[in-house]
Short mmCIF file of C-alpha atoms (C1' of nucleotides) in Angstrom, two decimals:
data_model
loop_
_atom_site.label_atom_id
_atom_site.label_comp_id
_atom_site.label_asym_id
_atom_site.label_seq_id
_atom_site.Cartn_x
_atom_site.Cartn_y
_atom_site.Cartn_z
CA MET A 759 57.26 96.71 114.12
CA SER A 760 60.85 96.33 115.38
CA LEU A 761 64.87 97.28 115.16
CA ALA A 762 66.55 94.33 114.09
CA SER A 763 70.02 93.76 113.10
CA VAL A 764 71.15 92.39 109.55
CA ALA A 765 72.24 89.12 111.65
CA ASP A 766 68.94 88.79 113.24
CA ILE A 767 66.99 88.76 109.60
CA ILE A 768 69.22 86.57 107.78
CA LYS A 769 69.33 84.24 110.78
CA GLY A 770 65.77 84.23 110.66
CA VAL A 771 64.96 85.75 114.02
CA ILE A 772 62.76 88.26 112.74
CA PRO A 773 59.52 86.07 111.46
CA VAL A 774 58.40 86.55 107.82
CA GLY A 775 55.90 89.20 107.31
CA GLU A 776 56.78 91.09 110.24
CA ILE A 777 57.82 94.79 109.87
CA ALA A 778 61.38 95.36 110.64
CA SER A 779 64.03 98.33 110.17
CA VAL A 780 67.77 97.98 110.45
CA ASN A 781 69.98 100.36 110.09
CA GLY A 782 73.33 100.11 108.49
CA TRP A 783 75.62 100.93 105.72
CA VAL A 784 75.31 100.73 101.93
CA ARG A 785 77.83 97.93 100.46
CA THR A 786 76.03 98.03 96.92
CA ARG A 787 73.24 99.05 95.00
CA ARG A 788 72.22 97.63 91.73
CA ASP A 789 69.50 99.06 89.76
CA SER A 790 66.79 97.27 87.79
CA LYS A 791 64.98 99.16 85.18
CA ALA A 792 62.05 96.93 85.88
CA GLY A 793 61.45 99.45 88.46
CA ILE A 794 63.33 98.32 91.18
CA SER A 795 66.74 99.08 93.12
CA PHE A 796 68.65 95.95 95.15
CA LEU A 797 70.46 97.73 98.43
CA ALA A 798 73.03 95.54 100.26
CA ILE A 799 73.12 96.60 103.73
CA TYR A 800 75.49 95.55 106.34
CA ASP A 801 75.73 96.50 109.92
CA GLY A 802 78.33 94.52 111.47
CA SER A 803 76.30 91.85 113.00
CA CYS A 804 77.27 89.26 110.74
CA PHE A 805 79.47 88.73 107.73
CA ASP A 806 76.75 89.17 104.90
CA PRO A 807 74.30 91.87 104.33
CA ILE A 808 71.28 91.91 104.02
CA GLN A 809 69.41 92.64 100.52
CA ALA A 810 66.75 95.82 100.71
CA VAL A 811 64.41 95.67 97.76
CA ILE A 812 63.46 99.16 96.73
CA GLU A 813 60.43 100.02 94.46
CA ASN A 814 60.76 103.08 92.26
CA THR A 815 57.02 103.76 93.88
CA LEU A 816 58.54 104.96 96.83
CA GLU A 817 58.47 108.65 97.22
CA ASN A 818 61.96 109.49 97.49
CA TYR A 819 63.18 106.77 95.34
CA GLN A 820 64.21 109.35 92.70
CA SER A 821 65.23 112.13 95.13
CA ASP A 822 67.42 109.96 97.64
CA VAL A 823 67.57 106.02 96.57
CA LEU A 824 69.00 106.55 93.19
CA SER A 825 71.80 108.99 95.09
CA LEU A 826 72.54 106.31 97.34
CA THR A 827 76.13 104.71 96.94
CA ALA A 828 78.87 102.28 98.67
CA GLY A 829 79.48 103.92 102.34
CA CYS A 830 76.15 105.65 102.93
CA SER A 831 74.10 105.12 105.99
CA VAL A 832 70.43 104.68 106.09
CA LYS A 833 67.51 102.87 108.00
CA ILE A 834 65.27 101.01 105.94
CA THR A 835 62.04 100.22 106.96
CA GLY A 836 59.44 97.19 105.69
CA LYS A 837 58.29 93.56 105.33
CA VAL A 838 60.78 90.71 105.90
CA VAL A 839 60.05 88.18 103.09
CA GLU A 840 61.81 85.42 101.47
CA SER A 841 63.96 86.60 98.70
CA MET A 842 62.66 85.35 95.37
CA GLY A 843 66.03 85.79 93.82
CA LYS A 844 69.01 83.42 94.35
CA GLY A 845 71.90 83.98 97.11
CA GLN A 846 69.87 84.64 100.08
CA SER A 847 67.05 83.53 102.28
CA PHE A 848 65.66 86.45 103.23
CA GLU A 849 65.68 89.65 102.01
CA ILE A 850 63.77 93.35 103.54
CA GLN A 851 60.66 94.36 101.21
CA ALA A 852 61.27 98.76 101.72
CA THR A 853 58.59 100.81 102.63
CA LYS A 854 60.84 103.69 103.81
CA VAL A 855 63.97 104.42 102.87
CA GLU A 856 65.59 107.36 105.46
CA ILE A 857 69.64 108.37 104.83
CA TYR A 858 71.00 108.86 107.76
CA GLY A 859 74.69 110.45 105.70
CA LEU A 860 75.37 110.12 102.26
CA VAL A 861 79.06 110.30 100.84
CA GLU A 862 80.12 113.53 99.93
CA ASP A 863 82.48 112.10 97.04
CA PRO A 864 81.52 109.06 95.87
CA ASP A 865 84.72 109.52 93.35
CA THR A 866 87.43 109.62 96.30
CA TYR A 867 85.73 107.46 98.96
CA PRO A 868 88.80 105.61 100.44
CA MET A 869 86.55 102.05 100.38
CA SER A 870 85.48 100.66 97.17
CA ALA A 871 83.01 97.78 96.59
CA LYS A 872 86.04 96.30 94.93
CA ARG A 873 89.38 94.57 96.21
CA HIS A 874 91.93 96.56 98.45
CA SER A 875 95.06 95.70 98.95
CA ILE A 876 95.38 94.33 103.24
CA GLU A 877 98.57 97.26 102.71
CA TYR A 878 96.30 99.85 101.22
CA LEU A 879 93.98 99.45 104.06
CA ARG A 880 96.23 99.65 106.92
CA GLU A 881 97.13 103.35 105.79
CA VAL A 882 92.79 104.06 106.20
CA ALA A 883 92.44 102.53 109.21
CA HIS A 884 89.68 104.37 110.69
CA LEU A 885 87.54 103.41 107.36
CA ARG A 886 88.91 99.73 106.74
CA PRO A 887 86.45 98.20 109.59
CA ARG A 888 84.14 98.77 106.99
CA THR A 889 85.20 95.69 104.56
CA ASN A 890 84.74 92.56 104.86
CA ILE A 891 87.94 91.11 105.80
CA ILE A 892 88.80 93.66 108.94
CA GLY A 893 84.85 93.60 110.00
CA ALA A 894 85.32 89.31 110.10
CA VAL A 895 88.52 90.07 111.58
CA ALA A 896 86.77 91.63 113.88
CA ARG A 897 83.84 89.71 114.98
CA VAL A 898 86.80 86.79 115.32
CA ARG A 899 89.14 88.21 117.49
CA ASN A 900 86.07 89.22 119.72
CA THR A 901 84.34 85.52 119.88
CA LEU A 902 88.17 84.39 121.00
CA SER A 903 88.55 87.40 124.05
CA GLN A 904 84.44 86.36 125.05
CA ALA A 905 86.16 82.45 124.34
CA ILE A 906 88.88 83.34 126.60
CA HIS A 907 87.14 84.94 129.69
CA ARG A 908 84.42 82.24 129.02
CA PHE A 909 87.23 79.44 129.18
CA TYR A 910 88.75 80.60 132.67
CA ASN A 911 85.60 81.83 134.27
CA GLU A 912 84.32 77.89 133.78
CA GLU A 913 87.60 76.43 135.12
CA GLY A 914 87.78 78.20 138.04
CA TYR A 915 90.30 81.07 137.25
CA LEU A 916 89.66 84.82 138.75
CA TRP A 917 90.34 87.57 136.01
CA VAL A 918 92.98 89.62 137.96
CA SER A 919 93.95 93.40 136.57
CA THR A 920 97.58 93.49 136.85
CA PRO A 921 98.90 97.13 136.45
CA ILE A 922 99.64 98.89 133.02
CA LEU A 923 102.18 101.34 134.72
CA THR A 924 104.87 99.52 136.77
CA GLY A 925 108.19 100.61 138.55
CA SER A 926 109.69 97.62 138.36
CA ASP A 927 112.33 98.06 135.64
CA CYS A 928 113.53 93.80 135.61
CA GLU A 929 110.65 92.20 133.98
CA GLY A 930 113.06 91.19 132.23
CA ALA A 931 110.83 90.44 128.64
CA GLY A 932 112.02 93.40 127.06
CA GLU A 933 112.77 97.20 125.93
CA MET A 934 110.56 99.11 128.28
CA PHE A 935 108.70 102.63 127.21
CA ARG A 936 108.84 105.17 129.75
CA VAL A 937 106.35 106.81 131.20
CA SER A 938 106.86 110.58 132.79
CA THR A 939 105.66 113.81 133.56
CA LEU A 940 109.11 115.41 134.02
CA ASP A 941 109.53 118.04 131.51
CA PHE A 942 111.80 117.00 128.63
CA GLU A 943 113.12 120.28 127.69
CA ASN A 944 113.96 121.07 131.04
CA LEU A 945 114.70 117.95 133.28
CA PRO A 946 115.55 118.48 136.75
CA LEU A 947 118.97 116.61 137.76
CA THR A 948 120.80 115.16 141.00
CA ASP A 949 123.94 116.90 142.44
CA ASP A 950 125.98 114.51 140.05
CA GLY A 951 124.04 115.48 136.76
CA LYS A 952 121.68 112.39 136.50
CA VAL A 953 118.00 112.80 135.76
CA ASP A 954 116.35 113.30 139.22
CA PHE A 955 113.74 110.71 139.19
CA ASN A 956 112.66 111.40 142.86
CA GLU A 957 110.90 114.76 141.07
CA ASP A 958 109.14 112.63 138.08
CA PHE A 959 105.17 111.86 138.89
CA PHE A 960 105.76 108.60 140.92
CA GLY A 961 109.12 109.75 142.29
CA LYS A 962 111.09 106.73 140.56
CA GLU A 963 111.65 105.45 137.41
CA THR A 964 108.60 104.32 135.61
CA PHE A 965 107.42 102.46 132.30
CA LEU A 966 104.52 100.53 130.62
CA THR A 967 103.95 96.98 131.75
CA VAL A 968 106.08 94.20 129.61
CA SER A 969 104.38 91.20 131.36
CA GLY A 970 101.34 90.92 134.44
CA GLN A 971 103.25 87.80 135.19
CA LEU A 972 105.39 88.71 138.43
CA ASN A 973 102.20 90.52 139.86
CA ALA A 974 99.87 87.74 138.63
CA GLU A 975 102.37 85.40 140.75
CA THR A 976 101.55 87.35 143.59
CA TYR A 977 97.51 86.79 143.12
CA ALA A 978 97.78 82.69 142.31
CA CYS A 979 100.08 82.71 145.35
CA ALA A 980 96.87 83.67 147.22
CA LEU A 981 93.82 82.73 145.37
CA SER A 982 95.05 79.85 143.51
CA LYS A 983 94.22 79.93 140.23
CA VAL A 984 94.48 83.79 138.22
CA TYR A 985 95.11 85.13 134.78
CA THR A 986 95.58 88.29 133.15
CA PHE A 987 94.01 89.73 129.59
CA GLY A 988 95.44 92.98 129.33
CA PRO A 989 97.92 95.43 126.60
CA THR A 990 101.47 94.72 127.22
CA PHE A 991 104.19 97.15 125.70
CA ARG A 992 107.36 96.41 124.24
CA ALA A 993 109.40 99.00 122.75
CA GLU A 994 111.85 96.81 120.56
CA ASN A 995 112.51 97.73 117.42
CA SER A 996 111.10 94.92 115.88
CA ASN A 997 109.49 95.29 112.10
CA THR A 998 107.85 91.77 111.77
CA THR A 999 104.46 90.41 110.61
CA ARG A 1000 104.38 88.92 114.30
CA HIS A 1001 105.52 92.28 116.45
CA LEU A 1002 103.69 94.75 117.90
CA ALA A 1003 104.73 97.61 120.22
CA GLU A 1004 101.37 97.31 122.10
CA PHE A 1005 99.80 93.85 121.96
CA TRP A 1006 97.29 91.98 124.39
CA MET A 1007 98.21 89.31 126.27
CA VAL A 1008 96.66 86.71 128.12
CA GLU A 1009 98.50 85.34 131.00
CA PRO A 1010 97.25 82.49 133.37
CA GLU A 1011 99.22 81.60 136.30
CA ILE A 1012 98.51 78.33 138.44
CA ALA A 1013 99.54 77.61 141.87
CA PHE A 1014 100.05 74.04 143.10
CA ALA A 1015 101.28 73.31 139.42
CA ASP A 1016 103.93 71.78 137.48
CA LEU A 1017 105.43 72.55 133.70
CA ALA A 1018 103.06 69.77 132.76
CA ASP A 1019 99.84 71.18 134.56
CA ALA A 1020 100.63 74.50 132.32
CA ALA A 1021 101.28 72.55 129.02
CA ASN A 1022 97.78 70.84 129.52
CA LEU A 1023 96.04 74.39 130.31
CA ALA A 1024 97.37 75.73 127.68
CA GLU A 1025 96.67 72.74 125.12
CA LYS A 1026 92.99 72.96 126.95
CA MET A 1027 92.74 76.69 126.28
CA LEU A 1028 93.38 76.49 122.59
CA LYS A 1029 91.11 73.76 121.79
CA TYR A 1030 88.44 75.38 123.69
CA VAL A 1031 88.67 78.89 121.73
CA PHE A 1032 89.38 76.75 118.65
CA ALA A 1033 85.72 75.07 118.85
CA ALA A 1034 84.59 78.53 119.94
CA VAL A 1035 85.42 80.05 116.39
CA LEU A 1036 84.45 77.49 114.15
CA ALA A 1037 80.79 76.92 116.68
CA GLU A 1038 80.49 80.84 116.42
CA ARG A 1039 81.71 82.49 113.43
CA PRO A 1040 80.94 79.75 110.34
CA ASP A 1041 80.44 82.47 108.26
CA ASP A 1042 83.65 84.86 108.75
CA MET A 1043 85.52 81.52 108.79
CA ALA A 1044 84.47 80.41 105.54
CA PHE A 1045 85.28 84.04 104.21
CA PHE A 1046 89.04 83.48 105.39
CA ALA A 1047 89.01 80.08 104.26
CA GLN A 1048 87.89 81.10 100.42
CA ARG A 1049 89.87 84.38 100.15
CA VAL A 1050 92.63 84.23 102.83
CA ASP A 1051 93.67 80.79 103.55
CA LYS A 1052 92.24 77.79 102.32
CA GLU A 1053 93.06 75.60 105.11
CA CYS A 1054 92.03 78.10 107.97
CA ILE A 1055 88.81 76.09 108.95
CA THR A 1056 90.71 72.02 108.55
CA ARG A 1057 93.34 73.28 110.62
CA LEU A 1058 91.12 74.35 113.39
CA GLU A 1059 89.01 71.42 113.11
CA ASN A 1060 92.45 69.37 113.66
CA MET A 1061 93.76 70.97 116.34
CA VAL A 1062 90.59 70.49 118.32
CA GLU A 1063 90.42 66.48 117.55
CA ARG A 1064 94.20 65.64 117.80
CA ASP A 1065 96.52 65.90 120.72
CA PHE A 1066 99.39 68.35 120.96
CA VAL A 1067 102.64 66.82 120.22
CA ARG A 1068 105.56 67.47 123.86
CA MET A 1069 109.06 67.40 122.95
CA ASP A 1070 112.22 68.21 125.08
CA TYR A 1071 114.61 70.82 123.96
CA THR A 1072 117.37 68.40 124.12
CA ASP A 1073 115.39 65.55 121.92
CA ALA A 1074 114.33 68.45 119.42
CA ILE A 1075 118.15 68.84 119.03
CA GLU A 1076 118.81 65.82 118.12
CA ILE A 1077 115.97 66.00 115.60
CA LEU A 1078 117.18 69.35 113.96
CA LYS A 1079 120.84 67.81 113.75
CA ASN A 1080 119.56 64.47 111.93
CA CYS A 1081 117.32 65.79 109.74
CA ASP A 1082 118.30 66.35 105.87
CA LYS A 1083 117.75 70.12 105.78
CA LYS A 1084 120.41 72.58 105.89
CA PHE A 1085 120.25 75.41 107.75
CA ASP A 1086 121.49 78.61 108.15
CA PHE A 1087 122.43 78.55 111.96
CA PRO A 1088 123.98 75.34 113.37
CA VAL A 1089 122.43 73.20 115.75
CA GLU A 1090 123.51 72.62 118.93
CA TRP A 1091 123.16 71.75 122.43
CA GLY A 1092 122.67 75.11 124.31
CA VAL A 1093 121.81 77.29 121.59
CA ASP A 1094 118.39 79.56 121.39
CA LEU A 1095 116.29 77.77 118.64
CA GLN A 1096 116.32 80.11 115.33
CA SER A 1097 113.02 80.59 113.41
CA GLU A 1098 113.90 77.96 110.99
CA HIS A 1099 114.23 75.33 113.35
CA GLU A 1100 111.21 76.34 115.07
CA ARG A 1101 109.44 76.47 111.34
CA TYR A 1102 110.69 72.61 110.60
CA LEU A 1103 110.02 71.44 113.81
CA ALA A 1104 105.88 72.63 113.73
CA GLU A 1105 105.55 72.76 109.76
CA VAL A 1106 107.65 69.72 109.07
CA HIS A 1107 108.64 67.34 111.43
CA VAL A 1108 105.27 67.66 113.72
CA GLY A 1109 102.73 68.81 110.93
CA GLY A 1110 101.27 71.23 113.54
CA PRO A 1111 101.53 72.71 116.83
CA VAL A 1112 104.02 71.58 119.04
CA ILE A 1113 104.75 71.89 122.87
CA LEU A 1114 109.02 72.45 123.39
CA GLN A 1115 109.80 71.44 126.89
CA ASN A 1116 113.05 71.83 129.34
CA TYR A 1117 115.25 74.38 127.44
CA PRO A 1118 119.22 75.23 128.94
CA LYS A 1119 118.99 77.51 131.57
CA ASP A 1120 121.29 79.80 130.18
CA ILE A 1121 118.78 80.94 127.44
CA LYS A 1122 115.83 81.45 129.70
CA ALA A 1123 114.58 83.81 132.54
CA PHE A 1124 115.85 83.70 136.37
CA TYR A 1125 112.61 83.35 137.17
CA MET A 1126 111.93 79.70 135.75
CA ARG A 1127 112.57 76.71 137.52
CA LEU A 1128 115.91 74.81 137.61
CA ASN A 1129 115.41 70.94 136.60
CA ASP A 1130 116.92 68.59 138.61
CA ASP A 1131 119.75 67.92 135.92
CA GLY A 1132 120.97 71.27 136.67
CA LYS A 1133 121.11 72.21 132.94
CA THR A 1134 117.63 72.81 131.84
CA VAL A 1135 114.83 75.05 133.47
CA ALA A 1136 111.38 74.02 133.46
CA ALA A 1137 109.98 76.04 130.19
CA MET A 1138 107.75 75.72 127.59
CA ASP A 1139 107.05 77.04 124.17
CA VAL A 1140 103.99 76.48 121.77
CA LEU A 1141 105.23 76.51 118.37
CA ALA A 1142 102.59 76.87 115.66
CA PRO A 1143 103.18 76.35 112.07
CA GLY A 1144 103.38 79.91 110.32
CA ILE A 1145 103.96 81.89 113.02
CA GLY A 1146 106.23 80.27 115.17
CA GLU A 1147 105.89 80.55 119.27
CA ILE A 1148 102.19 81.58 120.13
CA ILE A 1149 102.86 80.74 123.76
CA GLY A 1150 105.58 80.64 126.33
CA GLY A 1151 105.36 79.87 129.48
CA ALA A 1152 107.11 78.11 132.82
CA GLN A 1153 107.00 76.58 136.06
CA ARG A 1154 108.20 79.23 138.09
CA GLU A 1155 111.04 78.59 140.42
CA GLU A 1156 109.40 78.29 144.32
CA ARG A 1157 112.85 78.03 146.05
CA LEU A 1158 114.13 80.81 147.86
CA ASP A 1159 117.96 79.70 147.69
CA VAL A 1160 118.02 78.38 143.82
CA LEU A 1161 115.96 81.96 143.15
CA ASP A 1162 118.75 83.75 144.61
CA ARG A 1163 121.48 82.03 143.05
CA ARG A 1164 119.82 82.27 139.75
CA MET A 1165 119.08 85.81 140.19
CA LYS A 1166 122.42 86.76 141.15
CA GLU A 1167 124.05 84.58 138.03
CA MET A 1168 122.14 86.87 135.64
CA ASN A 1169 122.66 89.97 137.40
CA ILE A 1170 119.39 91.25 139.21
CA GLU A 1171 119.48 92.78 142.44
CA PRO A 1172 117.81 90.71 145.18
CA GLU A 1173 116.46 93.90 146.81
CA ASP A 1174 114.56 95.06 143.78
CA MET A 1175 112.62 91.75 144.09
CA TRP A 1176 111.90 91.93 147.28
CA TRP A 1177 108.34 91.56 146.85
CA TYR A 1178 108.54 88.38 144.55
CA ARG A 1179 110.83 86.90 146.91
CA ASP A 1180 108.73 87.72 150.24
CA LEU A 1181 106.34 84.57 147.94
CA ARG A 1182 109.09 82.49 148.17
CA ARG A 1183 109.69 83.34 151.78
CA TYR A 1184 106.38 82.84 153.49
CA GLY A 1185 104.68 79.31 152.49
CA THR A 1186 105.98 79.05 148.83
CA VAL A 1187 104.14 76.82 146.25
CA PRO A 1188 105.22 75.11 143.20
CA HIS A 1189 103.19 77.49 140.53
CA ALA A 1190 103.24 77.83 136.93
CA GLY A 1191 101.94 79.61 133.87
CA PHE A 1192 102.39 80.71 130.38
CA GLY A 1193 101.59 83.74 128.18
CA LEU A 1194 99.70 84.02 125.08
CA GLY A 1195 99.82 86.69 122.25
CA PHE A 1196 96.76 87.27 121.57
CA GLU A 1197 97.18 89.28 117.85
CA ARG A 1198 99.20 86.15 117.45
CA LEU A 1199 96.80 83.67 118.20
CA VAL A 1200 93.96 85.91 116.00
CA SER A 1201 96.21 85.76 113.19
CA TYR A 1202 96.87 81.81 113.22
CA VAL A 1203 93.09 81.28 113.59
CA THR A 1204 92.05 83.86 110.84
CA GLY A 1205 95.03 83.30 108.75
CA VAL A 1206 95.57 86.56 108.15
CA GLN A 1207 99.69 87.03 107.92
CA ASN A 1208 100.47 90.11 109.04
CA ILE A 1209 99.68 91.42 112.87
CA ARG A 1210 98.79 94.61 111.77
CA ASP A 1211 96.08 93.74 110.58
CA VAL A 1212 94.62 91.90 113.26
CA ILE A 1213 94.55 94.33 116.04
CA PRO A 1214 92.49 97.90 115.05
CA PHE A 1215 95.09 100.42 115.27
CA PRO A 1216 98.41 98.65 114.95
CA ARG A 1217 101.40 100.20 116.93
CA ALA A 1218 105.09 99.76 115.85
CA PRO A 1219 108.28 101.65 115.50
CA ARG A 1220 107.19 104.61 113.74
CA SER A 1221 103.91 104.15 113.28
CA ALA A 1222 101.71 105.61 116.19
CA ASN A 1223 98.55 106.45 113.81
CA PHE A 1224 94.93 107.44 114.61
"C1'" U B 1297 118.56 97.27 113.52
"C1'" C B 1298 120.59 94.25 109.29
"C1'" C B 1299 119.61 92.10 104.33
"C1'" C B 1300 116.18 92.04 99.94
"C1'" C B 1301 111.98 94.35 96.81
"C1'" G B 1302 108.58 98.19 96.07
"C1'" A B 1303 106.34 103.45 95.10
"C1'" U B 1304 102.91 105.22 87.87
"C1'" A B 1305 94.44 107.75 87.59
"C1'" G B 1306 90.23 106.87 93.65
"C1'" U B 1307 92.01 101.70 93.58
"C1'" U B 1308 94.86 97.25 91.49
"C1'" C B 1309 99.01 97.25 88.07
"C1'" A B 1310 101.69 98.01 82.99
"C1'" G B 1311 104.81 100.56 80.98
"C1'" U B 1312 110.04 97.49 75.82
"C1'" U B 1313 117.06 99.78 74.69
"C1'" G B 1314 115.42 106.95 77.82
"C1'" G B 1315 111.60 109.72 72.86
"C1'" U B 1316 104.01 112.87 73.79
"C1'" A B 1317 101.28 108.29 80.06
"C1'" G B 1318 98.54 103.44 79.43
"C1'" A B 1319 94.46 99.05 80.73
"C1'" A B 1320 91.48 97.11 84.21
"C1'" C B 1321 87.93 98.09 87.82
"C1'" G B 1322 85.56 102.01 90.50
"C1'" C B 1323 83.68 107.38 89.82
"C1'" C B 1324 80.11 109.59 86.03
"C1'" G B 1325 76.17 109.56 81.75
"C1'" G B 1326 73.73 106.04 79.02
"C1'" A B 1327 71.45 100.80 77.82
"C1'" C B 1328 69.67 96.10 79.90
"C1'" U B 1329 68.14 93.24 83.40
"C1'" G B 1330 64.35 89.49 90.40
"C1'" U B 1331 69.59 92.10 90.92
"C1'" U B 1332 73.79 89.34 93.00
"C1'" A B 1333 81.52 93.66 94.25
"C1'" A B 1334 75.83 91.74 87.55
"C1'" U B 1335 76.30 92.98 82.24
"C1'" C B 1336 76.88 95.75 78.07
"C1'" C B 1337 78.08 100.93 75.64
"C1'" G B 1338 80.61 105.54 76.56
"C1'" U B 1339 82.88 110.19 78.97
"C1'" A B 1340 86.73 112.36 82.09
"C1'" U B 1341 91.00 110.75 84.49
"C1'" G B 1342 97.54 111.85 86.83
"C1'" U B 1343 102.73 116.84 91.25
"C1'" C B 1344 104.71 108.81 87.74
"C1'" G B 1345 106.58 109.41 96.68
"C1'" C B 1346 110.15 113.98 97.29
"C1'" U B 1347 115.20 116.39 96.32
"C1'" G B 1348 119.01 116.51 93.44
"C1'" G B 1349 122.70 114.68 89.53
"C1'" U B 1350 123.57 112.77 84.20
"C1'" U B 1351 122.10 113.98 79.35
"C1'" C B 1352 118.88 117.61 74.00
"C1'" G B 1353 115.25 114.91 76.25
"C1'" A B 1354 113.97 110.93 82.55
"C1'" G B 1355 108.48 107.50 84.98
"C1'" U B 1356 112.48 105.25 83.06
"C1'" C B 1357 119.94 105.88 84.33
"C1'" C B 1358 122.65 107.87 89.20
"C1'" A B 1359 122.87 109.40 94.78
"C1'" G B 1360 120.43 110.71 99.21
"C1'" C B 1361 115.70 111.09 101.57
"C1'" U B 1362 110.47 109.75 102.77
"C1'" C B 1363 107.33 106.11 103.16
"C1'" G B 1364 105.73 100.79 102.65
"C1'" G B 1365 106.37 95.31 101.57
"C1'" G B 1366 109.23 90.46 102.64
"C1'" G B 1367 112.88 88.29 105.54
"C1'" A B 1368 116.55 87.73 109.91
"C1'" G B 1369 117.26 89.32 114.96
"C1'" C B 1370 114.39 90.42 119.63
"C1'" C B 1371 110.17 87.79 121.31
"C1'" A B 1372 103.96 87.18 122.48
#
RNA sequence: UCCCCGAUAGUUCAGUUGGUAGAACGCCGGACUGUUAAUCCGUAUGUCGCUGGUUCGAGUCCAGCUCGGGGAGCCA
């Protein structure tokens, strides 16, 4: 007699004939007047529910079993048997049904066994993990994050926890959320009438981080191979299917490495985690392929097999200028690529993910390494069909004089970056890294198109519920 | 932030030129069946997002607002 997960029984871990108990929730109940009821029980351990067969000779059959509806929580005890019916290999022949909690009004229980729109589910984010689709997303998301940690561990990278609160306002990646303990109704002022942040908790202005990169660089310039995996915050007023105000980012940083090393690492990492999902979550992926995105499995299989295409920005511009497609935004060397351009390159020209490299320096950040041509920097973006930029990275400028010049061009005070500059003053090394948007990865893998559905509780402009 | 679209039963949706509010599924009741969000029959569904306007009369037309979706920008 043991406590089993639904996955244990479905996978045959529990031997036939053994008595086991399962804790879980009812998805459906079907009654047969032959004198039995069938319960589909799920507990999150795998996609499929386990079928429990309940005979009407059970003492609480009339009083309890017949009142079970979708969402009720139960403990089923009984013998694991090979199923007499079609559709499942094993089932549990119940000898005992215990109820933890009933659904107080089945008519208004927000989660019916029938289909719901993904937008509706977002309004009941506290109950949506009970659905097939969000449960599957949660398991794939977990598999991806475990695989990421496993990959970097096997490759000899250290996981570095970079700060979430930061006093550095030139991280440069976007608008920041202010963090303060000041009384907004009664702000302390300096003599010239400005807010006196010396009175604030940290004695200076502080924000939520928009990237762990600069901190990660310090550890890479000592421990050689590191990565961060943590939450990131952007106060941009972005209302799209691929932006969140709070999202998770994976940022590896490698010392003694150049742009090609970073691109190779990105390709190897993506292939590793895609293979992990295919191997570990075939049940959930089959559901996505059936109900969400027909191509999602073959897409991953292809990406594991094929080499990623690498392309220089300059060549991409030529391709876009010479192709038949008319774009809304004109293409010229020096312009930042628009969504329509990136989509064309990934979806039409390459037909798969493409690594774009060596962008004009004027459209990229100050820390990216200036190439010998003096016009471009060693930056790269991994563009995925349907999603766009999934990874953005660069070789970092390790030459102090060039870095200082670039900061001046972009109106960044070198004194504010004194500790970042120290890395270049004391034993500088070439190094490179990138940032992977974790939710974009989950979205790409599952085919679930809106990023708000691949994170449990999405935060976006005017939206911070639950 | 900009452009386009939408909001009607628990859910998914229909609702004609402005004239008494509809279906399916779910719920509930019954029938049937080792059943597979099963099938069949029946009952009950409602602040038509909010506020105002036009009209004899508004779910329908107009304005404002709120919320949601898609696209763009910003980016991961």
